[in-house]
GROMACS .gro file of C-alpha atoms in nm:
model
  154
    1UNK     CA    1  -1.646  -7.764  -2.264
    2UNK     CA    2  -1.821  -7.530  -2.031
    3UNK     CA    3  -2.136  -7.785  -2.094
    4UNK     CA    4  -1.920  -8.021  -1.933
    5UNK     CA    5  -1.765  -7.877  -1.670
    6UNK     CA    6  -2.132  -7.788  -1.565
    7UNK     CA    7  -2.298  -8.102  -1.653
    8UNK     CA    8  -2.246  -8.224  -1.339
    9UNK     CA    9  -2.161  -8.161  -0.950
   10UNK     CA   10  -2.024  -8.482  -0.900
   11UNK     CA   11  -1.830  -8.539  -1.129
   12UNK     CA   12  -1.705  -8.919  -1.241
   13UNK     CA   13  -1.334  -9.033  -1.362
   14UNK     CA   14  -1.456  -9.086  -1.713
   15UNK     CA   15  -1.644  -8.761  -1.699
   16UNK     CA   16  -1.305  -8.594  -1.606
   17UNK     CA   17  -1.093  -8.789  -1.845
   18UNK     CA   18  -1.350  -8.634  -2.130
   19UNK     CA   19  -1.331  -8.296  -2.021
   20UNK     CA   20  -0.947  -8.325  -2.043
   21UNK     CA   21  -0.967  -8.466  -2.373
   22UNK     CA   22  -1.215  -8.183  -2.468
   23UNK     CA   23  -0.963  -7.945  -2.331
   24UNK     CA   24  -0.650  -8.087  -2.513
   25UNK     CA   25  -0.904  -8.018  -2.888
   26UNK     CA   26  -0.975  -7.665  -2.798
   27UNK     CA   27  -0.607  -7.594  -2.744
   28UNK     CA   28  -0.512  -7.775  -3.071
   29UNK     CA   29  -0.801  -7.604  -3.298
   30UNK     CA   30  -0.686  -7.293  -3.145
   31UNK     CA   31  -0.369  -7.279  -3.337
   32UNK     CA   32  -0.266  -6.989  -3.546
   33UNK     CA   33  -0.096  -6.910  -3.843
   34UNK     CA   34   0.164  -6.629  -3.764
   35UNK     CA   35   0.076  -6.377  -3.989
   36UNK     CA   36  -0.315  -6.448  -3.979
   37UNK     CA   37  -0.601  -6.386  -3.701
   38UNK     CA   38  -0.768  -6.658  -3.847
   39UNK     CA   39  -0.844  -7.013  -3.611
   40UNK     CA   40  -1.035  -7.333  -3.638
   41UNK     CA   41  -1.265  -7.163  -3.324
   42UNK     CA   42  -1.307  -6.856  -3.154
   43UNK     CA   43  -0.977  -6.801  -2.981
   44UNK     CA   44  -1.080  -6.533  -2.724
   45UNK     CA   45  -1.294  -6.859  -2.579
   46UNK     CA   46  -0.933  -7.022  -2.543
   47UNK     CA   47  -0.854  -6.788  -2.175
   48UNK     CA   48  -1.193  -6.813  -2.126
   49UNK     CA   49  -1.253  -7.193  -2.117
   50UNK     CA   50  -0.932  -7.250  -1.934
   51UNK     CA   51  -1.019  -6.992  -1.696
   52UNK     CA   52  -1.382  -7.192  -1.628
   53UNK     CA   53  -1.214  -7.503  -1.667
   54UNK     CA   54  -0.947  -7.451  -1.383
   55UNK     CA   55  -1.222  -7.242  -1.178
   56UNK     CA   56  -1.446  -7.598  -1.194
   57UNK     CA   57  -1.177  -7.822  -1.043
   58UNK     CA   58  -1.003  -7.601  -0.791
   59UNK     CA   59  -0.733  -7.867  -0.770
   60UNK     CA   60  -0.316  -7.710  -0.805
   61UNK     CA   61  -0.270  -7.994  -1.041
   62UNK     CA   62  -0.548  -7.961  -1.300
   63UNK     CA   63  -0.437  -7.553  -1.291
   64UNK     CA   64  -0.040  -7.670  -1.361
   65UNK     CA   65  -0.144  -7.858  -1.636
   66UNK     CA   66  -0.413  -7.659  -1.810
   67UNK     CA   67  -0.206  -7.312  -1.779
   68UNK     CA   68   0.117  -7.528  -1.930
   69UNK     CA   69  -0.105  -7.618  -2.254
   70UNK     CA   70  -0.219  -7.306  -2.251
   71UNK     CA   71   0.056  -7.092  -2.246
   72UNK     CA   72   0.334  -7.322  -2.381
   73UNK     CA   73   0.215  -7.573  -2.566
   74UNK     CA   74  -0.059  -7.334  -2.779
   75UNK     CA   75   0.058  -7.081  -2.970
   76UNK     CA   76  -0.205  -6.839  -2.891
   77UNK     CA   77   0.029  -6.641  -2.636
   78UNK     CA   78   0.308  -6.639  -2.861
   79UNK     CA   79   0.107  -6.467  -3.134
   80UNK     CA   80   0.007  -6.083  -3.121
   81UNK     CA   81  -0.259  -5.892  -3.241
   82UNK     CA   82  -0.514  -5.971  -2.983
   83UNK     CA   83  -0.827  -5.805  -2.954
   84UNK     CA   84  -0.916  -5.610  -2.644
   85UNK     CA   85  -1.162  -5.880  -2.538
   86UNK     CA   86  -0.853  -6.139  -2.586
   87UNK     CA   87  -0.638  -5.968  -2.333
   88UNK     CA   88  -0.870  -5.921  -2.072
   89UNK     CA   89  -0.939  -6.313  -2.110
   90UNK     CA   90  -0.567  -6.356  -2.031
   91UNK     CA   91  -0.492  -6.136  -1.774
   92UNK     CA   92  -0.826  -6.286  -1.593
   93UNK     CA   93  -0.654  -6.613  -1.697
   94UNK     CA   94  -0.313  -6.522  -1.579
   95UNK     CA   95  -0.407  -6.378  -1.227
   96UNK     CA   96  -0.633  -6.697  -1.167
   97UNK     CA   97  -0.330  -6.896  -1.205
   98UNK     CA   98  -0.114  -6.696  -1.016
   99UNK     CA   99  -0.309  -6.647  -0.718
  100UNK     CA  100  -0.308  -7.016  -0.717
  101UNK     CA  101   0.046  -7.037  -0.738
  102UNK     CA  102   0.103  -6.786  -0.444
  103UNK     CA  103  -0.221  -7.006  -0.222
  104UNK     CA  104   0.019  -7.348  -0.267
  105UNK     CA  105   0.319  -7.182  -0.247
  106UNK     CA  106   0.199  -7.098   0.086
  107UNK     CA  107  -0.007  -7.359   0.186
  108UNK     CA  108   0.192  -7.637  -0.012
  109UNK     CA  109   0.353  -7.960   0.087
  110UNK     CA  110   0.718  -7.920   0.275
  111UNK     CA  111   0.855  -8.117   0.040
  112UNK     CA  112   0.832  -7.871  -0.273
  113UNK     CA  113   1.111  -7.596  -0.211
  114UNK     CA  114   1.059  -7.204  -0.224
  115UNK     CA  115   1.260  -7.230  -0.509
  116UNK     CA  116   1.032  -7.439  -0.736
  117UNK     CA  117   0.740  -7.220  -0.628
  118UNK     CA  118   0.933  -6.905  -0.762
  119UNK     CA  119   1.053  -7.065  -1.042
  120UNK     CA  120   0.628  -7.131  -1.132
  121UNK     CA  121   0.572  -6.787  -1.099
  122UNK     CA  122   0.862  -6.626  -1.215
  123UNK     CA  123   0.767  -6.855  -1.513
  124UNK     CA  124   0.384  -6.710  -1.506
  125UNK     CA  125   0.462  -6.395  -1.476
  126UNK     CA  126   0.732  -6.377  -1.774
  127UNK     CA  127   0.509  -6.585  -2.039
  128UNK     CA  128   0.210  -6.204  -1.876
  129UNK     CA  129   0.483  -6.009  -1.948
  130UNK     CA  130   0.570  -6.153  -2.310
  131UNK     CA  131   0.189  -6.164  -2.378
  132UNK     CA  132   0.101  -5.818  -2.318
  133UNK     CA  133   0.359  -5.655  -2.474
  134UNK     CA  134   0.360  -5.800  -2.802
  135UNK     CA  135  -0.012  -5.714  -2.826
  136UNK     CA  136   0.104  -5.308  -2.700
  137UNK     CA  137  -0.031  -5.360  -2.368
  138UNK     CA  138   0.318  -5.184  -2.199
  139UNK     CA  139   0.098  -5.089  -1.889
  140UNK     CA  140  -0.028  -5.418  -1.819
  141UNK     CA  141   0.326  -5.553  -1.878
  142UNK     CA  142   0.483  -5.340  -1.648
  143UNK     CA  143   0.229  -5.385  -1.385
  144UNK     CA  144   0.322  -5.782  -1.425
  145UNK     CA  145   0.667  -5.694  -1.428
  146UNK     CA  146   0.648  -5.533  -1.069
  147UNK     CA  147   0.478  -5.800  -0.917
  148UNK     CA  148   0.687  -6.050  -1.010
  149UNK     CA  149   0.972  -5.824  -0.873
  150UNK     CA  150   0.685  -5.808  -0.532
  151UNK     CA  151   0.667  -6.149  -0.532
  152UNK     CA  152   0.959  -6.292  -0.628
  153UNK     CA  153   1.210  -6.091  -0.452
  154UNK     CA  154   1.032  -5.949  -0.190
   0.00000   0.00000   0.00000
């Protein structure tokens, strides 16, 4: 995936139709079993593509979607017993994604309410929040937990 994110500078519609395809494979070979740390690939790369992947495109729509596979449609958040290398993929991950959340909440179109922009963060921040503490990262939860508190409620 990276090779194709990089491949090229200008990059074509079937070029970006093949990187989301390539995208959609990682997500589905990353599957787990719940009670194994066993995958069909490397699943600290999972964060780590997704992270390069939205960092490539730097379009709100291509971040919505890959973050939404990522964190609800693969299991890999859902399941603990990350290594340290794994969490520090996702919290990379996570803040990418919500400092792009805050940048269109802010800079978005009039006709998307406050409301909906909370809603995508409160969302972000809860799946952070979930993640880290099932893998006994309290601190980092908490630390997610008063953001969203920052940032949601003011």
């Amino acid at each position: 995936l990276n090779l194709l994110i990089q491949s090229s500078t200008k990059q074509s519609e079937s070029l970006e139709k093949e990187i989301a395809s390539t995208y959609d494979k990682l997500v589905l070979l990353s599957h787990q079993k719940e009670d194994s740390n066993e995958t069909n690939i490397n699943a600290a790369s999972l964060p780590a593509l997704s992270s390069a992947y939205i960092s490539s495109k730097y379009d709100m729509e291509i971040t919505r979607k890959v973050y939404s596979k990522m964190l609800f449609s693969s299991n890999f958040a859902q399941i603990g017993n990350k290594s340290q290398e794994e969490v520090a993929d996702m919290q990379t991950f996570l803040d990418q994604c919500l400092v792009a959340e805050k940048v269109a909440s802010k800079h978005g179109s009039v006709n998307v309410k406050k409301s909906q922009h909370r809603r995508k963060l409160a969302r972000l921040y809860d799946a952070g929040i979930q993640f880290f503490h099932k893998n006994g990262y309290s601190g980092i939860a908490d630390a997610f937990m008063k953001n969203k508190n920052k940032d949601i409620f003011g």
